Tab-separated table of C-alpha atoms in Angstrom:
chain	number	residue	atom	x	y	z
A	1	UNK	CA	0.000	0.000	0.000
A	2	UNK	CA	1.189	3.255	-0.946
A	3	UNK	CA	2.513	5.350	1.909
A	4	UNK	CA	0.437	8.292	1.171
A	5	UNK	CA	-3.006	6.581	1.695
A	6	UNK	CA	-4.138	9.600	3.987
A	7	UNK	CA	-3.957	11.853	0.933
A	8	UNK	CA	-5.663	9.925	-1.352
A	9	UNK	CA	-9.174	9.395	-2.033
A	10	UNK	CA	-11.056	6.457	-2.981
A	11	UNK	CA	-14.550	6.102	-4.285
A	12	UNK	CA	-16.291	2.890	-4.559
A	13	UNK	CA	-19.382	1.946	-6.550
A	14	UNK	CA	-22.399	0.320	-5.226
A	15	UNK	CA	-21.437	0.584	-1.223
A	16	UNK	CA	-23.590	-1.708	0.472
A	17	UNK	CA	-23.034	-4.530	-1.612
A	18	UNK	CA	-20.775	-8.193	-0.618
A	19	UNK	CA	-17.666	-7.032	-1.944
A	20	UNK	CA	-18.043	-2.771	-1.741
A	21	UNK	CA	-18.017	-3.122	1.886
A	22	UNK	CA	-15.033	-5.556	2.396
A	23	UNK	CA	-13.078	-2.932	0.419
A	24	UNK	CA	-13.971	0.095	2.116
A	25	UNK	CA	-13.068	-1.654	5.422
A	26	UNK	CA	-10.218	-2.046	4.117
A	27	UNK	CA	-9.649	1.127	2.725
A	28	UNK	CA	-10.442	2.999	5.584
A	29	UNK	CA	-7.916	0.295	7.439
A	30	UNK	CA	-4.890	1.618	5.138
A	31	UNK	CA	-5.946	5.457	5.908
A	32	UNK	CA	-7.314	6.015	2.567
A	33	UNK	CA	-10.081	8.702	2.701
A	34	UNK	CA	-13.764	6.888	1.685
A	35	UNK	CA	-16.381	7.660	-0.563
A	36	UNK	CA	-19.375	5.439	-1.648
A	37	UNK	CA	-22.414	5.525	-4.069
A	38	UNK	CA	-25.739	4.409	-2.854
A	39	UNK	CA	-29.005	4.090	-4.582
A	40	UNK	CA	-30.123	5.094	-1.668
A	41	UNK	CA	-29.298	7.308	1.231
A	42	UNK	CA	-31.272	4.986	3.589
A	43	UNK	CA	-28.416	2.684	3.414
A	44	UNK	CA	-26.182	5.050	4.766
A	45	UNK	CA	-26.135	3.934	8.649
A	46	UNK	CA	-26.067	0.189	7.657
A	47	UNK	CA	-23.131	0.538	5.775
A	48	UNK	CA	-21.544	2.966	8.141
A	49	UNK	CA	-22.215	-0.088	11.005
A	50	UNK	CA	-21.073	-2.965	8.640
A	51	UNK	CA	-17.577	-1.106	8.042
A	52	UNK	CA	-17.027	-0.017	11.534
A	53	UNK	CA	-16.898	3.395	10.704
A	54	UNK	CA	-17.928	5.283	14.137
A	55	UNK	CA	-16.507	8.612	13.486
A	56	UNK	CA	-18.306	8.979	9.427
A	57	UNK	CA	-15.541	9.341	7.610
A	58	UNK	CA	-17.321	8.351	4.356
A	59	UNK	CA	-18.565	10.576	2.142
A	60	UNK	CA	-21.624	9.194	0.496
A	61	UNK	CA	-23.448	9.900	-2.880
A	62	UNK	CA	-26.852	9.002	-4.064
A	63	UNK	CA	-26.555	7.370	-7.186
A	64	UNK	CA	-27.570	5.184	-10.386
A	65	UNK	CA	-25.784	3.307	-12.834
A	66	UNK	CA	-28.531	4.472	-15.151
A	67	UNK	CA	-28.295	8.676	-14.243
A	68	UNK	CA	-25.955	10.940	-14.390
A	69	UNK	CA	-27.044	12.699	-10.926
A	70	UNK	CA	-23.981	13.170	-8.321
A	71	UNK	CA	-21.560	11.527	-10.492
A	72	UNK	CA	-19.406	14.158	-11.236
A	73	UNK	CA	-19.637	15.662	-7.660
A	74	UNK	CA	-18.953	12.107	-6.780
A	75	UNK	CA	-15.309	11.829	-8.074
A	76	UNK	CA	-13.994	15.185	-8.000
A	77	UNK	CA	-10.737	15.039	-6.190
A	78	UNK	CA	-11.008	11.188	-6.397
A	79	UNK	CA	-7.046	9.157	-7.071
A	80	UNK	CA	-8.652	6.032	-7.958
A	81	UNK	CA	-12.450	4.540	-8.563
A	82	UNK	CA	-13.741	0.692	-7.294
A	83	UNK	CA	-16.400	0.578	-9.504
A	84	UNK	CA	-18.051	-2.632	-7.819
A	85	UNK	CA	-21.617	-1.969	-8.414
A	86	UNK	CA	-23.233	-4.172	-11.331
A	87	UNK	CA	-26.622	-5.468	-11.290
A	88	UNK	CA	-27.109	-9.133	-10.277
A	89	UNK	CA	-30.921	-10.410	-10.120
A	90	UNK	CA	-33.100	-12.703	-8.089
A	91	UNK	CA	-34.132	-14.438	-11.205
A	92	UNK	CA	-32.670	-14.427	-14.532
A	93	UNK	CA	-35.198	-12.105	-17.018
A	94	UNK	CA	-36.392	-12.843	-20.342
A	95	UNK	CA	-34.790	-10.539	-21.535
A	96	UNK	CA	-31.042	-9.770	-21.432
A	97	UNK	CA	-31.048	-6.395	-21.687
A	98	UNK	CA	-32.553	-5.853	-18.526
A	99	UNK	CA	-29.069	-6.668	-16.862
A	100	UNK	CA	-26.698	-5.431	-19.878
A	101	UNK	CA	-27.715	-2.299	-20.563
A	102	UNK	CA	-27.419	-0.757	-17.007
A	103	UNK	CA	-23.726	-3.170	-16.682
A	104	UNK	CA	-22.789	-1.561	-19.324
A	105	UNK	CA	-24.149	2.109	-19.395
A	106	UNK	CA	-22.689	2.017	-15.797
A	107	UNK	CA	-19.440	1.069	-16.238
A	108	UNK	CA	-19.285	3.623	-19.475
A	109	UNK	CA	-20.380	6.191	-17.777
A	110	UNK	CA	-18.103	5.867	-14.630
A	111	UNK	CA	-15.370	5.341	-16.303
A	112	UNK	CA	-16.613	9.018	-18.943
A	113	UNK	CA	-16.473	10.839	-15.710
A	114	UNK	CA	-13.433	9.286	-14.041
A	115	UNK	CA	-11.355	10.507	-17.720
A	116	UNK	CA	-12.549	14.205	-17.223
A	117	UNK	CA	-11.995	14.153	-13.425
A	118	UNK	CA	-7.929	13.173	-14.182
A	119	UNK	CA	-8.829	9.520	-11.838
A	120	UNK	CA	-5.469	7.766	-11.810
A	121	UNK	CA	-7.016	4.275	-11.853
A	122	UNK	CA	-10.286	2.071	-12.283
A	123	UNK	CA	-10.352	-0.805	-10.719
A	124	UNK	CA	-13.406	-3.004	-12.334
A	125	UNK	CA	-15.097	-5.722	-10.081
A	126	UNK	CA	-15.947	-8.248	-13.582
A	127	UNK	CA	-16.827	-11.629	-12.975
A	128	UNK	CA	-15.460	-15.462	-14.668
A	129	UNK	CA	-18.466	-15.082	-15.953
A	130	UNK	CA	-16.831	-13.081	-18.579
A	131	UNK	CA	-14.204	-15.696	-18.633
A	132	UNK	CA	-15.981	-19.088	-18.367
A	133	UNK	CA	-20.010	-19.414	-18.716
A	134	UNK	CA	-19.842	-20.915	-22.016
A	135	UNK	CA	-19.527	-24.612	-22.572
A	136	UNK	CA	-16.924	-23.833	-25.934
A	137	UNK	CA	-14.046	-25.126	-24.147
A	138	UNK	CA	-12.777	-28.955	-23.709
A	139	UNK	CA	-13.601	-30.239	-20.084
A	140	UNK	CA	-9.610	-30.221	-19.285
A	141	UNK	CA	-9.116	-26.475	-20.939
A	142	UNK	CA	-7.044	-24.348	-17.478
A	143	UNK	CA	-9.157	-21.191	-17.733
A	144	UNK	CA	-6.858	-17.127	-17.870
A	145	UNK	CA	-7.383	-13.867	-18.314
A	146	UNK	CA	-7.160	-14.318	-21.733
A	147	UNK	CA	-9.768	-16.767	-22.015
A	148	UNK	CA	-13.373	-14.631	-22.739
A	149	UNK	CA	-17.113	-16.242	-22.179
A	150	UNK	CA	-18.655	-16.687	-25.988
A	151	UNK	CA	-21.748	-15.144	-25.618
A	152	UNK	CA	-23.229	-16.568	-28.254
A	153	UNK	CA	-23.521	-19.948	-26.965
A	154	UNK	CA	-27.539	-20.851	-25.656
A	155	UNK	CA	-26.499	-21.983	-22.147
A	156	UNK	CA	-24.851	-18.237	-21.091
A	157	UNK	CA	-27.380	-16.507	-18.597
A	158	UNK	CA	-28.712	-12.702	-19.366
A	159	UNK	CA	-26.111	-12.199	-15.727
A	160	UNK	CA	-23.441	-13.615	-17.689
A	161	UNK	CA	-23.948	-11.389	-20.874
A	162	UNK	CA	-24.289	-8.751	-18.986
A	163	UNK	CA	-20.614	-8.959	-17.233
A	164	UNK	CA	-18.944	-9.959	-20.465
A	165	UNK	CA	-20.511	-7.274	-22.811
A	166	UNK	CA	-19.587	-4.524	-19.729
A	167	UNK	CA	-16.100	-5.843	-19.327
A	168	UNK	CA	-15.935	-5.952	-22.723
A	169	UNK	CA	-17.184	-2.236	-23.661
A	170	UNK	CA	-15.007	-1.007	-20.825
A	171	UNK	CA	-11.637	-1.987	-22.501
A	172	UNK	CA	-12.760	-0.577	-25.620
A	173	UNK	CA	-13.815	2.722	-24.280
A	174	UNK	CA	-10.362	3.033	-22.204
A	175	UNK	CA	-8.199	2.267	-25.689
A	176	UNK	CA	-10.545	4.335	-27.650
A	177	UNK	CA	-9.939	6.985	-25.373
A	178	UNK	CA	-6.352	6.383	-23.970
A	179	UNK	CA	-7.332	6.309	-20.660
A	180	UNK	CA	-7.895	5.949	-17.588
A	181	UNK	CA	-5.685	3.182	-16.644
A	182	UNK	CA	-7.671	-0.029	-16.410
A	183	UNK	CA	-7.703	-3.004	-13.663
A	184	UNK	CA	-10.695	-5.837	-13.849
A	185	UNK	CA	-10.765	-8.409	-11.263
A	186	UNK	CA	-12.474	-11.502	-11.747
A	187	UNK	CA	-13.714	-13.334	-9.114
A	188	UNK	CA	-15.994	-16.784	-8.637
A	189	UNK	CA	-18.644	-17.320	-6.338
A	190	UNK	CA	-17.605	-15.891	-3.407
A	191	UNK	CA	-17.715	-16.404	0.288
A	192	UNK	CA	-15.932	-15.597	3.732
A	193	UNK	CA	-17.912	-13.423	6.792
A	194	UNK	CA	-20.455	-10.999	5.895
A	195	UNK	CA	-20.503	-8.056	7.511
A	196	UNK	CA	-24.240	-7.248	7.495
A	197	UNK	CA	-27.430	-9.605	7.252
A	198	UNK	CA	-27.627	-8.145	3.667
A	199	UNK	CA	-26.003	-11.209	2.107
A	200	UNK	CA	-25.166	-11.814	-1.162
A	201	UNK	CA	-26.353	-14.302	-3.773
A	202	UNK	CA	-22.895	-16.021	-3.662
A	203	UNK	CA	-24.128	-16.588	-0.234
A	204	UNK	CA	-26.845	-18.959	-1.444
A	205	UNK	CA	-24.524	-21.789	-1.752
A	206	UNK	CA	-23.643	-22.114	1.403
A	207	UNK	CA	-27.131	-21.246	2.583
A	208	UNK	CA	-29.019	-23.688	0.830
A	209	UNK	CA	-27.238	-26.516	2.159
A	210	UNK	CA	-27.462	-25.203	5.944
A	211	UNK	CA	-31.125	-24.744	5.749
A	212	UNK	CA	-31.393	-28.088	3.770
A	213	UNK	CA	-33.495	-26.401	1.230
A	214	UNK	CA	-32.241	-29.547	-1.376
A	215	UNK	CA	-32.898	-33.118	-0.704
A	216	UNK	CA	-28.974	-33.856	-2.125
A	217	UNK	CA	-26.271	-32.119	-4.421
A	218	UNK	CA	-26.158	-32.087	-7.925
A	219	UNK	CA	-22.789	-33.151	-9.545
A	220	UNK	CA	-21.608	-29.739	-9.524
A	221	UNK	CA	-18.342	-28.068	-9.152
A	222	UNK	CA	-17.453	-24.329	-8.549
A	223	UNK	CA	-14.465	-22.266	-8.426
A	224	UNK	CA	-14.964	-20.207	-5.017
A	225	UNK	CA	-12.474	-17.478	-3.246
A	226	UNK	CA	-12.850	-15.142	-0.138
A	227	UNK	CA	-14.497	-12.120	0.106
A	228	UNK	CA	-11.499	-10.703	1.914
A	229	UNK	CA	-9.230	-11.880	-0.893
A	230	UNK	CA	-11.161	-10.470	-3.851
A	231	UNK	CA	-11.019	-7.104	-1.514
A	232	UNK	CA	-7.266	-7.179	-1.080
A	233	UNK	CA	-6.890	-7.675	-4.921
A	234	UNK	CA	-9.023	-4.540	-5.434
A	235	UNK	CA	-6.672	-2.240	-3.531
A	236	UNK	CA	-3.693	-4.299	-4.617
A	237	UNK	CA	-4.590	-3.059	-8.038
A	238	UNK	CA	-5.290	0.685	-7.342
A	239	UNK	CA	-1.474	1.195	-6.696
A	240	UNK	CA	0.597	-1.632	-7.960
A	241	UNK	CA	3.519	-1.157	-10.699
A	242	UNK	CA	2.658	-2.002	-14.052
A	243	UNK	CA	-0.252	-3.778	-13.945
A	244	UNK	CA	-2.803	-0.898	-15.475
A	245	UNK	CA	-4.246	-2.751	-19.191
A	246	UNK	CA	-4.621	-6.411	-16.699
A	247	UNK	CA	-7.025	-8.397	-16.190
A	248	UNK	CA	-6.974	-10.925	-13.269
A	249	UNK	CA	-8.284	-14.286	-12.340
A	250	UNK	CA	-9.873	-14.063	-8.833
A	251	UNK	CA	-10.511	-17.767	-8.105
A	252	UNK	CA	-9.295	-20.683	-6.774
A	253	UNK	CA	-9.302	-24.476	-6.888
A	254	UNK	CA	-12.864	-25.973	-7.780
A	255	UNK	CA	-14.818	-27.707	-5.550
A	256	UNK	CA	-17.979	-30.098	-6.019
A	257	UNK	CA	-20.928	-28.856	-4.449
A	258	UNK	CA	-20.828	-32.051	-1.928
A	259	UNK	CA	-17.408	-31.530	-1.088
A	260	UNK	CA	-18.854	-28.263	0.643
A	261	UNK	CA	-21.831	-30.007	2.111
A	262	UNK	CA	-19.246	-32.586	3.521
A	263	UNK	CA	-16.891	-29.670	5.040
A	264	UNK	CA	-19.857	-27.764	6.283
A	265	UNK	CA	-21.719	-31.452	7.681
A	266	UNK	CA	-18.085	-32.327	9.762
A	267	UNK	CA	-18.432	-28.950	11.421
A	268	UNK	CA	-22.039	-28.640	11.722
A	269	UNK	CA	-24.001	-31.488	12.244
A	270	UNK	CA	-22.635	-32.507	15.834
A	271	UNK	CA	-24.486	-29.174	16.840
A	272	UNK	CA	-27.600	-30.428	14.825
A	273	UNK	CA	-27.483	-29.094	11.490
A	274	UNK	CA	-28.860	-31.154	9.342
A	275	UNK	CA	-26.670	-31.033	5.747
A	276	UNK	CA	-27.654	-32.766	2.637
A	277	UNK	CA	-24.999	-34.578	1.617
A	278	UNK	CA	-25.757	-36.948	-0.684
A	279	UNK	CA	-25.729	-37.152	-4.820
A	280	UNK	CA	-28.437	-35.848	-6.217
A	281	UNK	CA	-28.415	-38.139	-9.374
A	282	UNK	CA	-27.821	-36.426	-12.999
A	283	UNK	CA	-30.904	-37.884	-14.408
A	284	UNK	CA	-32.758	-36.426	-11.564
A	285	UNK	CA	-32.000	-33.241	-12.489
A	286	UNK	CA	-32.248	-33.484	-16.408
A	287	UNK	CA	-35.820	-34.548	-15.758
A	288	UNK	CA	-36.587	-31.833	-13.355
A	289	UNK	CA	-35.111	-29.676	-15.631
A	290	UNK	CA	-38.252	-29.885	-18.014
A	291	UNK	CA	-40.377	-27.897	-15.382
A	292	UNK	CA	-38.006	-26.149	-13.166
A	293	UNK	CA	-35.911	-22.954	-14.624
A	294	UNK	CA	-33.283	-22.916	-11.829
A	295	UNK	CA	-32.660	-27.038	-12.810
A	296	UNK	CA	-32.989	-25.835	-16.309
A	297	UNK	CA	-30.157	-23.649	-16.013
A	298	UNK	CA	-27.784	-25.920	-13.992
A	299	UNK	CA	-28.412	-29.348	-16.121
A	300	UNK	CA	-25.857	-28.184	-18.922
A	301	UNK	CA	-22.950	-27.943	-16.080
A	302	UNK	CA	-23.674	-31.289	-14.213
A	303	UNK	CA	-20.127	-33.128	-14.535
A	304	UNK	CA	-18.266	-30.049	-15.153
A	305	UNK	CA	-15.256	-28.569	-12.744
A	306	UNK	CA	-13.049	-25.725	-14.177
A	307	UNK	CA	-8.894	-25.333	-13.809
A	308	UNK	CA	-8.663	-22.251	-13.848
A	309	UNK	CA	-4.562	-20.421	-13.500
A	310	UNK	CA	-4.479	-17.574	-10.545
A	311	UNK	CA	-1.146	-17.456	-10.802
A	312	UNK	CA	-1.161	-13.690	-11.310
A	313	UNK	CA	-3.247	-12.621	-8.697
A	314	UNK	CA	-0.338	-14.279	-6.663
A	315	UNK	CA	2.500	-12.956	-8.208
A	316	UNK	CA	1.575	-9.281	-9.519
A	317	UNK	CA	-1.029	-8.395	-6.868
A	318	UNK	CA	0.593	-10.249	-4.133
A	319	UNK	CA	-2.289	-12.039	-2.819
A	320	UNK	CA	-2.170	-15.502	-1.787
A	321	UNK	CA	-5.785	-16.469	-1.755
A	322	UNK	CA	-7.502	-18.401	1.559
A	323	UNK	CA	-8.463	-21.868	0.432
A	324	UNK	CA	-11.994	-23.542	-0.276
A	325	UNK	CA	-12.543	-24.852	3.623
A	326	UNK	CA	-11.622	-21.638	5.182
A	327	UNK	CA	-14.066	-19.317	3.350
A	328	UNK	CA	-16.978	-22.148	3.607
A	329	UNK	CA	-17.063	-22.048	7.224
A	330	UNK	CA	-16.119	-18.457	7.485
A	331	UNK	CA	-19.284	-18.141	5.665
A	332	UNK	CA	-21.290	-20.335	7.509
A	333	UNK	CA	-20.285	-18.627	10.606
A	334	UNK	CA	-21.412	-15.448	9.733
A	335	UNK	CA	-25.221	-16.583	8.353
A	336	UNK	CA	-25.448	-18.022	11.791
A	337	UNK	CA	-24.536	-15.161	13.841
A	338	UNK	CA	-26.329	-12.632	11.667
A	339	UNK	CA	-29.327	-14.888	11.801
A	340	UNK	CA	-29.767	-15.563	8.195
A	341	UNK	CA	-29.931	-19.309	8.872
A	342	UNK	CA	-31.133	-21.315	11.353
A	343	UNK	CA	-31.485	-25.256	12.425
A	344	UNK	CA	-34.016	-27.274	10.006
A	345	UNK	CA	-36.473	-29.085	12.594
């Protein structure tokens, strides 16, 4: 971290969110000086609480990917941006735009105003989504930064579009316009301790197996890292040496979905949490798949776990990421003691 954190300001998109608020703790840990966009002000004492910040020291500013209001007033004086905020829905919609457009308007339009305010850096939370959603690759392909989701192919989600096609119109508007400098960080489904009851929907994974909401797991695997990782990256790539034009990889090893089940049932179930762990047959699922849109969605994955290469997140940003056990339970912890779970009867 630079040594001149106290002089430097930092705003970061979308506040309240999973990943915003990890990096403004973290932030505000380093003596950087805090801003944050909201869509609302309303949020502004839950955030405040989830970051520890008792004296409010961040400077908050209401909002929209889709506006223009307060953006401008929003970064002037601002070193570097963490635009974080995206859209990410309940459901998948019908129609794609619905999540691309504002992904991508947003990200334009901070990045517009972070050129004409003279921001050093933007660091851009992406997603393997833009890396890896499609099914184009051979089952033993080790995903990188230079790998790109095809979103042409029928089994890529409007979500996934929508963080490939904004990834994607960022780096052209940044060479079209020679600048600002450019980070995006990619990360997987992530986990580790929330710091509010608003959880995310990476959050779901761990959830659903602690409220047994699934009779078993299907065959799936997933390429997780830590909250607090994926937050270090960010301000690892406000300030480090040559790494402006890079993209990086933000996950680690994969894990099947009943290899968490069994880490979270070793821990959990001699305090009488009951945790599916058993296979949830393929065929199961395929035939579900006819009638439920969630099944629909997954059945094209069942069998499938991704390499993917981190080695630059390591080596360039310096960050040695926690591994798969550690952010499960860390996870777990944290729905219990904020109350978003609780023992299935």
């Amino acid at each position: 971290m630079t040594d001149n954190a106290t002089k430097q300001t930092v705003l970061v998109t979308g506040a309240s969110g999973f990943i915003a608020t990890h990096c403004i703790q973290q932030l505000l840990e380093h003596g950087y000086a805090v801003r944050g966009t909201l869509r609302s002000m309303n949020r502004v004492e839950e955030v405040r609480k989830a970051v520890g910040d008792t004296t409010s020291a961040i400077v908050f500013f209401e909002t929209d990917l889709e506006t223009d209001t307060n953006w401008c007033e929003a970064m002037t004086g601002v070193s570097y941006v963490l635009h974080v905020a995206s859209p990410f829905p309940a459901e998948q919609p019908d129609d794609p735009d619905v999540l691309v457009r504002p992904a991508r308007d947003g990200a334009l339009r901070v990045l517009k105003v972070a050129k004409d305010a003279g921001v050093r850096r933007v660091v851009m939370t992406s997603s393997m989504a833009s890396v890896m959603a499609d099914r184009g690759k051979p089952a033993r392909h080790v995903y990188t930064e230079s790998d790109w989701t095809d979103i042409t192919d029928k089994h890529v989600t409007p979500y996934e579009k929508s963080k490939t096609i904004a990834e994607q119109a960022a780096w052209d508007f940044v060479k079209q316009e020679s600048g600002p400098e450019l980070v995006t960080i990619l990360p997987g489904g992530v986990l580790g301790p929330l710091l509010s009851p608003d959880y995310s929907a990476s959050a779901d994974l761990v959830r659903l197996l602690m409220e047994r909401a699934m009779p078993a797991c299907p065959r799936l695997g997933f390429n997780l890292i830590d909250v607090r990782d994926v937050a270090a990256a960010h301000l690892a790539a406000m300030t480090a040496q040559g790494v402006g034009g890079e993209r990086f990889v933000c996950a680690v090893e994969p894990i099947w979905l009943k290899e968490v089940a069994a880490i979270l049932d070793k821990t959990y179930a001699p305090d009488g949490w009951k945790i599916p762990t058993g296979a949830l047959p393929d065929f199961i699922v395929k035939i579900g798949a006819f009638f439920d849109p969630t099944l629909k969605r997954i059945a094209p994955f069942l069998g499938r776990q991704s390499q993917v290469d981190y080695s630059k997140l390591k080596s360039q940003l310096g960050v040695n990421p926690i591994g798969n056990q550690e952010m499960i339970l860390a996870m777990a912890e944290s729905l219990i003691a904020h109350g978003v779970v609780t023992k299935s009867k």
